[in-house]
mmCIF file of C-alpha atoms in Angstrom:
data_model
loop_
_atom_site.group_PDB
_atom_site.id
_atom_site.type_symbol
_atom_site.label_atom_id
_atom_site.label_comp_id
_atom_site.label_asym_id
_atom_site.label_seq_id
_atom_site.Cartn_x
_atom_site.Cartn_y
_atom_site.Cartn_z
ATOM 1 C CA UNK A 1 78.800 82.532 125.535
ATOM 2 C CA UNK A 2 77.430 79.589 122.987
ATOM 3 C CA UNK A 3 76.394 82.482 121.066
ATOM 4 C CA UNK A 4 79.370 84.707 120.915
ATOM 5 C CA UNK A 5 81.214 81.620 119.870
ATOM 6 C CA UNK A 6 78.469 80.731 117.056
ATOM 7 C CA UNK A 7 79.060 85.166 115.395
ATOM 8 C CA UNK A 8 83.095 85.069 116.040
ATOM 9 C CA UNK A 9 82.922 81.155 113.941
ATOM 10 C CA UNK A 10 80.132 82.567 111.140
ATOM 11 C CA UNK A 11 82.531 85.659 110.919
ATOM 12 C CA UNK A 12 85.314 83.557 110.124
ATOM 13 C CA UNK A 13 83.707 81.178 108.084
ATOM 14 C CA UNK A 14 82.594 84.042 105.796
ATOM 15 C CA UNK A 15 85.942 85.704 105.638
ATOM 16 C CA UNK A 16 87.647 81.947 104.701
ATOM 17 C CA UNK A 17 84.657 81.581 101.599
ATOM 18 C CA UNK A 18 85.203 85.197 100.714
ATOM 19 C CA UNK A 19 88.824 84.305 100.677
ATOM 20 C CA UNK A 20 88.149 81.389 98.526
ATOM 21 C CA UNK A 21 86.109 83.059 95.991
ATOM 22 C CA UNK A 22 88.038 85.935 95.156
ATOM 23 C CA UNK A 23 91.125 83.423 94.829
ATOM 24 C CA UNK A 24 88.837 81.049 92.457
ATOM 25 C CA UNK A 25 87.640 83.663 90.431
ATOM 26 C CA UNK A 26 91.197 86.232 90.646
ATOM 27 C CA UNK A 27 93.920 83.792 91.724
ATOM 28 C CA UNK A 28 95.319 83.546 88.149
ATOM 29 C CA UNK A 29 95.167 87.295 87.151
ATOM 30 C CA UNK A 30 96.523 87.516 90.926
ATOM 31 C CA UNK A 31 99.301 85.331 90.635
ATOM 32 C CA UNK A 32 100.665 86.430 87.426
ATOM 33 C CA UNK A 33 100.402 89.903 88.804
ATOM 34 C CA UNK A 34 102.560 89.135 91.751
ATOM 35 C CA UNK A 35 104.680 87.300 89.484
ATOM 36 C CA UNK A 36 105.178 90.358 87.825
ATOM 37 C CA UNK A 37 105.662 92.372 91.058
ATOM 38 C CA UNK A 38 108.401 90.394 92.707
ATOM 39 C CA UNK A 39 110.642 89.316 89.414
ATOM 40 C CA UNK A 40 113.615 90.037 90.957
ATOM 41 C CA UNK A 41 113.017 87.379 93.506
ATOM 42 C CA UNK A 42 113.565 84.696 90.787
ATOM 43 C CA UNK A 43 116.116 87.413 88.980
ATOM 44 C CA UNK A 44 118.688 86.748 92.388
ATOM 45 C CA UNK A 45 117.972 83.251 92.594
ATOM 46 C CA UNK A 46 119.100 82.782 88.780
ATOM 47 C CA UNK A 47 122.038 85.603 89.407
ATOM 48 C CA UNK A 48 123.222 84.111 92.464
ATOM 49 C CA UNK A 49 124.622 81.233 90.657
ATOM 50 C CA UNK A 50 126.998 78.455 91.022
ATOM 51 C CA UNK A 51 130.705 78.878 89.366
ATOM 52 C CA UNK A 52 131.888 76.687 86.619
ATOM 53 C CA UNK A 53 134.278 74.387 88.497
ATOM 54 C CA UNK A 54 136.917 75.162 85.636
ATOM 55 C CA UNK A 55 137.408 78.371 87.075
ATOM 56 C CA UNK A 56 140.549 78.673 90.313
ATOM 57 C CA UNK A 57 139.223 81.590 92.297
ATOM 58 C CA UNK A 58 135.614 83.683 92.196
ATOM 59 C CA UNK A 59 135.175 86.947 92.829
ATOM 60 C CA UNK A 60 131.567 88.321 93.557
ATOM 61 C CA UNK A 61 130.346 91.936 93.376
ATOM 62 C CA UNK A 62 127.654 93.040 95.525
ATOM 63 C CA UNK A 63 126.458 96.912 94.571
ATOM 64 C CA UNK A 64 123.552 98.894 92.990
ATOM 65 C CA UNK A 65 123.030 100.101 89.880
ATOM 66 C CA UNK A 66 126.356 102.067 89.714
ATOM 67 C CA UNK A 67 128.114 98.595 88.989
ATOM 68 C CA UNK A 68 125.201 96.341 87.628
ATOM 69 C CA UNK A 69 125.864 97.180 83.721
ATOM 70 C CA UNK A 70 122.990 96.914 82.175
ATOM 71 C CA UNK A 71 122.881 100.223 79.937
ATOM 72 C CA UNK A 72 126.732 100.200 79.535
ATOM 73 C CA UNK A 73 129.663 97.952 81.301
ATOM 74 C CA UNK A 74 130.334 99.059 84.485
ATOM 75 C CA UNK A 75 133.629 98.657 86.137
ATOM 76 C CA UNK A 76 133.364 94.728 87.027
ATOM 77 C CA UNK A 77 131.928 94.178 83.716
ATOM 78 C CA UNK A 78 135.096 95.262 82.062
ATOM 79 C CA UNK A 79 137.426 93.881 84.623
ATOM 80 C CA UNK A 80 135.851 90.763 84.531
ATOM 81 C CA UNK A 81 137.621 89.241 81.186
ATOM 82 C CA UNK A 82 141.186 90.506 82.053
ATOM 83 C CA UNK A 83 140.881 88.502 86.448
ATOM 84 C CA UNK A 84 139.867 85.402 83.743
ATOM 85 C CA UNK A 85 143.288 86.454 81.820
ATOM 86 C CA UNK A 86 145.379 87.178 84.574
ATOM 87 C CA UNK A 87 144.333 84.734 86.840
ATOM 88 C CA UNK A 88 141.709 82.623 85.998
ATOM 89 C CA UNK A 89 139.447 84.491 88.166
ATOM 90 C CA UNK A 90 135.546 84.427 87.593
ATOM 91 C CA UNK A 91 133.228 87.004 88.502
ATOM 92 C CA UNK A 92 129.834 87.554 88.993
ATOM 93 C CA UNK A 93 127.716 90.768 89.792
ATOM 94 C CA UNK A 94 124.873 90.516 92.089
ATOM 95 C CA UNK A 95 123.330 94.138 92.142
ATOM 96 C CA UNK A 96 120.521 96.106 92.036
ATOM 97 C CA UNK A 97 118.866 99.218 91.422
ATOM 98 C CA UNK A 98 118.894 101.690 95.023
ATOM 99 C CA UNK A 99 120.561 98.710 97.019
ATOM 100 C CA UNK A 100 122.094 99.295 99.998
ATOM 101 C CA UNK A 101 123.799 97.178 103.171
ATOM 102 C CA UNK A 102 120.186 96.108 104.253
ATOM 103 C CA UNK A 103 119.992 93.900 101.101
ATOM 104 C CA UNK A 104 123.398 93.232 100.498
ATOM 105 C CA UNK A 105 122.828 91.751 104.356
ATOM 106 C CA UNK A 106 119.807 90.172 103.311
ATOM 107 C CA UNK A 107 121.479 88.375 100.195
ATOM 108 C CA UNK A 108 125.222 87.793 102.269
ATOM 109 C CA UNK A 109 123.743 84.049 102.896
ATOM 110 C CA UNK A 110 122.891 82.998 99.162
ATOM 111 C CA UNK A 111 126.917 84.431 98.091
ATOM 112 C CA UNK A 112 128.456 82.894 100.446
ATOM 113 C CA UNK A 113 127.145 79.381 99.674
ATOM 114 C CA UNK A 114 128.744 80.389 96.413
ATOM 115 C CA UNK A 115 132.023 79.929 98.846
ATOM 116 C CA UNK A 116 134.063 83.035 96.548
ATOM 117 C CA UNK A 117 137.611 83.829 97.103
ATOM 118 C CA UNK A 118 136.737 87.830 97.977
ATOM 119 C CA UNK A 119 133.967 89.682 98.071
ATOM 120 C CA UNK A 120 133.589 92.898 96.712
ATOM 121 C CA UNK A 121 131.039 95.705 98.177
ATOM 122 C CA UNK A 122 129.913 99.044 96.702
ATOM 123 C CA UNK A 123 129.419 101.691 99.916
ATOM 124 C CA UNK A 124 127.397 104.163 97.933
ATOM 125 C CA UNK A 125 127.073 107.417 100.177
ATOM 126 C CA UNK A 126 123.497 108.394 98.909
ATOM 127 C CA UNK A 127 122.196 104.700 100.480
ATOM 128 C CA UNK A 128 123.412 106.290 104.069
ATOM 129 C CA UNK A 129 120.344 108.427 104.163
ATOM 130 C CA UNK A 130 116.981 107.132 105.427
ATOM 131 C CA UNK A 131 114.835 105.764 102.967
ATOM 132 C CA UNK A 132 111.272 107.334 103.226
ATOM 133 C CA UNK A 133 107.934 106.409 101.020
ATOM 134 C CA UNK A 134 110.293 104.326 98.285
ATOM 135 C CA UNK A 135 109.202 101.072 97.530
ATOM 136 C CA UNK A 136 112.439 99.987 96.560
ATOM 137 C CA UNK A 137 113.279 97.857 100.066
ATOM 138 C CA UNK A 138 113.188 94.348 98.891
ATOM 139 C CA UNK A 139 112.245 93.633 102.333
ATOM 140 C CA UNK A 140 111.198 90.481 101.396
ATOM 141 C CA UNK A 141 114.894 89.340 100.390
ATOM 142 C CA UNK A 142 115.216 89.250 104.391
ATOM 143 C CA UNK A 143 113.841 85.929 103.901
ATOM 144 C CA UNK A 144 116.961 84.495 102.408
ATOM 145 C CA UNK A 145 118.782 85.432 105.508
ATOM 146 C CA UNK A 146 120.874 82.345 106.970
ATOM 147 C CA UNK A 147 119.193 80.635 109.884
ATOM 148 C CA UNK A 148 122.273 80.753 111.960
ATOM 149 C CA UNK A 149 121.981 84.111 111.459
ATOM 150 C CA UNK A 150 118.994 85.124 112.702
ATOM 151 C CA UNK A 151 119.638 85.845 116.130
ATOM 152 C CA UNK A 152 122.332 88.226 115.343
ATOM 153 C CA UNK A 153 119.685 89.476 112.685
ATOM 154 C CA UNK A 154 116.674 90.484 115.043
ATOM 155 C CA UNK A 155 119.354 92.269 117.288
ATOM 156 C CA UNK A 156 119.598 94.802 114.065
ATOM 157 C CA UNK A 157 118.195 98.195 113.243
ATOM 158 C CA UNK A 158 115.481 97.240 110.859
ATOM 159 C CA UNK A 159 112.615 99.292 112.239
ATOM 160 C CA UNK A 160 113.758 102.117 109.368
ATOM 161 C CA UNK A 161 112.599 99.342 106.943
ATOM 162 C CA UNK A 162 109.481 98.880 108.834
ATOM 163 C CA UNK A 163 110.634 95.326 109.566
ATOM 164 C CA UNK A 164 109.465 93.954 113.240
ATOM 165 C CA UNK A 165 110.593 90.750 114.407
ATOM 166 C CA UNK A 166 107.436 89.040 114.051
ATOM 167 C CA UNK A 167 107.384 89.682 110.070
ATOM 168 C CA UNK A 168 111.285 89.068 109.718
ATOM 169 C CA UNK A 169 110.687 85.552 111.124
ATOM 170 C CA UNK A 170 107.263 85.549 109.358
ATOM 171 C CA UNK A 171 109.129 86.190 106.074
ATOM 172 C CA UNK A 172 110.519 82.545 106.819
ATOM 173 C CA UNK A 173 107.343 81.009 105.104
ATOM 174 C CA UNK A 174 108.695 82.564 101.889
ATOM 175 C CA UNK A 175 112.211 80.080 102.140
ATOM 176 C CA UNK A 176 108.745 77.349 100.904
ATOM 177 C CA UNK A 177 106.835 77.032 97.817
ATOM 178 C CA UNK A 178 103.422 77.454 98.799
ATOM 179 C CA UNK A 179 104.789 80.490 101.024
ATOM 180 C CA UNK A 180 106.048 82.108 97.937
ATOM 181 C CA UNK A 181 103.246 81.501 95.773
ATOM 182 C CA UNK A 182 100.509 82.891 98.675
ATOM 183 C CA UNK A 183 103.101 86.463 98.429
ATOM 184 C CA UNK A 184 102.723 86.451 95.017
ATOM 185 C CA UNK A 185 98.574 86.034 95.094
ATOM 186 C CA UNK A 186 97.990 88.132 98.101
ATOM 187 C CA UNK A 187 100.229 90.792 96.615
ATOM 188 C CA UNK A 188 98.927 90.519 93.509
ATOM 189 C CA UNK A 189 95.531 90.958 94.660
ATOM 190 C CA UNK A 190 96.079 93.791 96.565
ATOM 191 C CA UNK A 191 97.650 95.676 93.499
ATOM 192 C CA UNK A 192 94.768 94.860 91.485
ATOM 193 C CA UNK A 193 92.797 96.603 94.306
ATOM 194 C CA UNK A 194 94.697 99.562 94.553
ATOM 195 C CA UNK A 195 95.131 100.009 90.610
ATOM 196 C CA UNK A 196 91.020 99.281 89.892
ATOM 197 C CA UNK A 197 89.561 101.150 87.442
ATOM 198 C CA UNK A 198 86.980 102.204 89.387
ATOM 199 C CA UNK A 199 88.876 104.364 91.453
ATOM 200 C CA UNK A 200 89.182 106.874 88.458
ATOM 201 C CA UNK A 201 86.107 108.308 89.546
ATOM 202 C CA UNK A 202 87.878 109.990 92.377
ATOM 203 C CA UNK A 203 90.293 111.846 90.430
ATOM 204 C CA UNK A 204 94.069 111.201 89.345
ATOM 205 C CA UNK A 205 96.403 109.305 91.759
ATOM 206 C CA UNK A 206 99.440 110.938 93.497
ATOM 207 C CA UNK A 207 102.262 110.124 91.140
ATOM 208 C CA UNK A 208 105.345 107.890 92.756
ATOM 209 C CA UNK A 209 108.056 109.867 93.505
ATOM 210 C CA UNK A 210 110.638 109.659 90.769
ATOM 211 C CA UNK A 211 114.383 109.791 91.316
ATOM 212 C CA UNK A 212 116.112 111.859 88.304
ATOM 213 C CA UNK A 213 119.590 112.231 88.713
ATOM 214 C CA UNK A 214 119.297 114.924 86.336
ATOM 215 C CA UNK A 215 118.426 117.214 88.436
ATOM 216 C CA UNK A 216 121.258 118.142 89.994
ATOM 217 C CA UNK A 217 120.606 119.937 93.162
ATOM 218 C CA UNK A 218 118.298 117.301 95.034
ATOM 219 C CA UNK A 219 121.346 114.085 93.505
ATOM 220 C CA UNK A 220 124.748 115.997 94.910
ATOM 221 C CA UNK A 221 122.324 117.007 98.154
ATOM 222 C CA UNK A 222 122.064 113.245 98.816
ATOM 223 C CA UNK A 223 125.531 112.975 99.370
ATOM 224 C CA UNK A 224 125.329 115.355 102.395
ATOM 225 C CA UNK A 225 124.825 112.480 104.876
ATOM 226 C CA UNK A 226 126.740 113.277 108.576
ATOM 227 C CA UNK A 227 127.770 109.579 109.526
ATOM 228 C CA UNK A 228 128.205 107.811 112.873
ATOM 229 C CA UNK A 229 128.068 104.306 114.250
ATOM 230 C CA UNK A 230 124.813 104.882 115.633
ATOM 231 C CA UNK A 231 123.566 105.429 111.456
ATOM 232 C CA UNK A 232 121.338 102.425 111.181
ATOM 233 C CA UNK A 233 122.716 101.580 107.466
ATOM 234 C CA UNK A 234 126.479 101.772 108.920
ATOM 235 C CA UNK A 235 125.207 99.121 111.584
ATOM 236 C CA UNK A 236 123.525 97.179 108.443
ATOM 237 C CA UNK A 237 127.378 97.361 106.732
ATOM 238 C CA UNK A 238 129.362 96.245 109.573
ATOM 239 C CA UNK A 239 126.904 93.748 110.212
ATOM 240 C CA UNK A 240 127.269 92.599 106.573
ATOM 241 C CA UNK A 241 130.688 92.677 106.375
ATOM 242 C CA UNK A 242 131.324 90.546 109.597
ATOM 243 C CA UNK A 243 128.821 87.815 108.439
ATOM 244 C CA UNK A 244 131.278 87.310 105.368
ATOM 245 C CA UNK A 245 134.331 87.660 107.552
ATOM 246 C CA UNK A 246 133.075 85.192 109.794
ATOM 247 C CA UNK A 247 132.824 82.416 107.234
ATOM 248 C CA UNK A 248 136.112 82.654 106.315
ATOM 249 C CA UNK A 249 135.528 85.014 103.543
ATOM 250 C CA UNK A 250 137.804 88.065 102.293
ATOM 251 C CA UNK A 251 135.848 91.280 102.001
ATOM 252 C CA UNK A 252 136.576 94.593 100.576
ATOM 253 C CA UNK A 253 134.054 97.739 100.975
ATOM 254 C CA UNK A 254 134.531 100.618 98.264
ATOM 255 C CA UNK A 255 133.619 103.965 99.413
ATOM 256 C CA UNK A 256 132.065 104.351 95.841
ATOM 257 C CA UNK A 257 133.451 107.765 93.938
ATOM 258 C CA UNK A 258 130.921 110.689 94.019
ATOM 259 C CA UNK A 259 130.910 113.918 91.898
ATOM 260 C CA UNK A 260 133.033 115.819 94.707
ATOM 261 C CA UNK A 261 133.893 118.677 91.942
ATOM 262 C CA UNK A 262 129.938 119.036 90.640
ATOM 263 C CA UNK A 263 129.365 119.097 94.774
ATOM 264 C CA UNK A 264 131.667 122.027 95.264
ATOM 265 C CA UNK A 265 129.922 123.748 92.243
ATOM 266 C CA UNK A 266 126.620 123.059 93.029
ATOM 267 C CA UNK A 267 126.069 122.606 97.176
ATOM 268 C CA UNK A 268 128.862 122.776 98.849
ATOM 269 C CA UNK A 269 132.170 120.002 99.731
ATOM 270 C CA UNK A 270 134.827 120.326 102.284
ATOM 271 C CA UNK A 271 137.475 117.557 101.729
ATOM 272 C CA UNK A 272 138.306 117.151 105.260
ATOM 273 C CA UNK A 273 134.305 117.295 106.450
ATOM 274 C CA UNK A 274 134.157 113.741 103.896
ATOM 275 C CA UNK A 275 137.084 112.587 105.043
ATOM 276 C CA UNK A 276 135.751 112.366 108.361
ATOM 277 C CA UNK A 277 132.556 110.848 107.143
ATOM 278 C CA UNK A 278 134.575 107.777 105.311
ATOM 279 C CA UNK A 279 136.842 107.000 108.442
ATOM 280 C CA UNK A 280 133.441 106.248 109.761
ATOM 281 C CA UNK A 281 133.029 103.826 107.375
ATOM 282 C CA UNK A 282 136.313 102.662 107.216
ATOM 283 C CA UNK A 283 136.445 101.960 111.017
ATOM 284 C CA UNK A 284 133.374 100.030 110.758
ATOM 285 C CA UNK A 285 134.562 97.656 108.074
ATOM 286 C CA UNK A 286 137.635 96.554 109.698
ATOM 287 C CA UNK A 287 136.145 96.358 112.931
ATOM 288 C CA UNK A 288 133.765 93.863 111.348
ATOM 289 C CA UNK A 289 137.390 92.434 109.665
ATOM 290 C CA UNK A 290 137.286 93.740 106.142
ATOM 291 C CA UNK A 291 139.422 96.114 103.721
ATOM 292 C CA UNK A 292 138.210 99.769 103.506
ATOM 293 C CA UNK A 293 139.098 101.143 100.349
ATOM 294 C CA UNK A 294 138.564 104.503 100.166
ATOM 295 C CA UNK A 295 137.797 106.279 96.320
ATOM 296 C CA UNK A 296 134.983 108.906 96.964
ATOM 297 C CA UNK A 297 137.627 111.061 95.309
ATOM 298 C CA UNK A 298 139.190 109.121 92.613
ATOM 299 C CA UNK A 299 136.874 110.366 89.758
ATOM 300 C CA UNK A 300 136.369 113.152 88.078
ATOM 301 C CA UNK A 301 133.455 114.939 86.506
ATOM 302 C CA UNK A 302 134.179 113.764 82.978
ATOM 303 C CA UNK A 303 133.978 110.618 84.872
ATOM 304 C CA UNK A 304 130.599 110.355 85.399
ATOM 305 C CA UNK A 305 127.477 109.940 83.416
ATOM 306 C CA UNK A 306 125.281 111.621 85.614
ATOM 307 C CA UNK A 307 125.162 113.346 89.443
ATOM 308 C CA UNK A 308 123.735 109.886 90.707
ATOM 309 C CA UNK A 309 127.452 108.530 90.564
ATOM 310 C CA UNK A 310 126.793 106.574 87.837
ATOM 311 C CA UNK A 311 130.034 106.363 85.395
ATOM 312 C CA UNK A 312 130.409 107.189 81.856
ATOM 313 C CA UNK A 313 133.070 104.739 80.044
ATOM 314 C CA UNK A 314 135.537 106.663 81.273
ATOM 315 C CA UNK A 315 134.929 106.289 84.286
ATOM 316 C CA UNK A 316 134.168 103.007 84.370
ATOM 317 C CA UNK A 317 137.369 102.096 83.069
ATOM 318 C CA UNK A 318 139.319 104.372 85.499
ATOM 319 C CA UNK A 319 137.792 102.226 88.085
ATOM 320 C CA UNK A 320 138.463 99.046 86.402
ATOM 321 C CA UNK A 321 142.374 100.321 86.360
ATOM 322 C CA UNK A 322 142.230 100.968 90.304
ATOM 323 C CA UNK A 323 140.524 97.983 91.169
ATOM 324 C CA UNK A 324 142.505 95.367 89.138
ATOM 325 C CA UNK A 325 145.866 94.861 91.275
ATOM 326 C CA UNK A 326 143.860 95.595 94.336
ATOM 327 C CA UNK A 327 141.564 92.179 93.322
ATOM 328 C CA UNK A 328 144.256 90.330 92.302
ATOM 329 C CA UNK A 329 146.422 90.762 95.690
ATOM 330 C CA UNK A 330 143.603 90.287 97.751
ATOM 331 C CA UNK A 331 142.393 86.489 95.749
ATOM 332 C CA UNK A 332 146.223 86.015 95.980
ATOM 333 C CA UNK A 333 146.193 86.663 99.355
ATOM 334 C CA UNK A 334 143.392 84.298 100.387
ATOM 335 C CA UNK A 335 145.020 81.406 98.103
ATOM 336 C CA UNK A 336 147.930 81.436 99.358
ATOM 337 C CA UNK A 337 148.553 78.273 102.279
#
């Protein structure tokens, strides 16, 4: 027995020194690598800022990369000076590229410390379907998940995001310092690994898969998603929606526009088959006590910049028409005694 106990401690000893070597010789390289690898982390935590106390009411957009504005305004981006016009209103985006409920869930805790007026939500129908092999799942944003909410949290459908219970509550350790900094070196570590030179010699590495809206076919197929309340990223939304709601905070959920005439050109569209799909969603959201609004029709092809339901100017300013009395009732709404 004295000796089993003597190999199991040498084996660990020698995994903790190889451990501290590589980190003394490739922490640095390792670090900065992670760094590099989980940006966005420190991206949110600057986005996900306080509001100037000159400012009445907020208004905060959670969406992906339909609404984030970085190439050209998107719809909040150019409704955001007139709500400071018309009603001292500030906004702020909090989006990113192929979000979906699971991290607008994930980041629902951070907003609503921001305490807003109304919350705003972009229900893109391409997020329904199940992610497989992307790496964009900002699973660790689960972290940042209230503590309150965690029991309601492990009760979830998060096994599609390959998210047990042990690592959602493991994810804790990155809410500390040293947590965060350990992601960043072990992560960084294992990407140097897996992108060493030295495994040239076996030949060229399978290319990611890359999403081009541009090609048509496989971006208005996407949209083909049959919808229940059993779909684990309509669980995610209602889910999302009632943590707001339950805080005291407004909430509206936009069935985001999609190219509905490029669909019946290119695949195939049956208004009525859609319409179905959105009372899903709809249901779901007030359930959870939000406002469904429905606009998976309300743009055109000229509309839109690409199939991916991205908007053109156009577009984006159609939207920002729609959206502007709806935003103003509903802060009116919530400030009134």
């Amino acid at each position: 027995m004295r000796r089993v106990i003597v190999i199991a401690l040498s084996f660990v000893l020698a995994l903790a020194a190889g451990a501290w070597l590589t980190v003394q010789s490739w922490g640095d390289v390792a670090r900065f690598a992670g760094h590099k690898l989980y940006a966005y982390r420190e991206g949110y935590r600057t986005m996900i800022k306080r509001f100037a106390p000159r400012y009445q009411r907020y208004v905060v957009w959670m969406g992906d990369s339909t609404i984030m504005g970085i190439a050209q305004p998107s719809y909040p981006q150019f409704l955001a000076p007139r709500l400071l016009d018309e009603g001292h209103i500030a906004s702020q985006v909090v989006a990113g590229a192929a979000f979906d409920f699971y991290n607008y869930y994930f980041l629902m805790g951070p907003v609503l410390d921001l305490e807003p007026d109304l919350i705003v939500i972009v229900a893109h129908l391409a997020s329904f379907n199940e992610k497989r092999g992307t790496k964009f799942t900002y699973n660790d944003l689960c972290s940042m998940i209230p503590t309150d909410e965690l029991p309601h949290a492990l009760r979830l459908p998060l096994a599609p995001r390959r998210l047990s219970a042990a690592r959602l509550l493991l994810a804790r350790l990155l809410r500390t310092e040293a947590g965060e900094e350990a992601l960043y070196v072990t992560e960084g570590l294992r990407t140097l690994w897996a992108d060493g030179a030295a495994w040239d010699v076996l030949g060229p590495k399978t290319p990611p898969p890359i999403i081009d809206w541009r090609a048509i076919y496989p971006a208005v197929r996407a949209y083909d998603v049959p919808l229940t309340r059993r779909n684990p990223t309509v669980r995610m939304m209602e889910a999302t929606v009632r943590m707001a709601t339950s805080h005291g905070r407004r909430v509206i959920v936009i069935g985001s526009p999609i190219p509905h005439m490029l669909m019946r050109e290119r695949w195939w569209y049956d208004s009525a088959v859609w319409a179905r799909r959105y009372a899903v969603l709809r249901a779901a959201v007030e359930d959870a006590g939000g406002t469904f609004l429905d606009l998976h029709e309300a743009i055109t092809t000229e509309g839109f910049a690409d199939a991916g339901g991205h908007f053109n100017e156009k577009g984006a300013l159609h939207m920002a028409n729609l959206l502007q009395p709806v935003v103003t009732k509903a802060i009116a709404v919530r400030a009134t005694p």
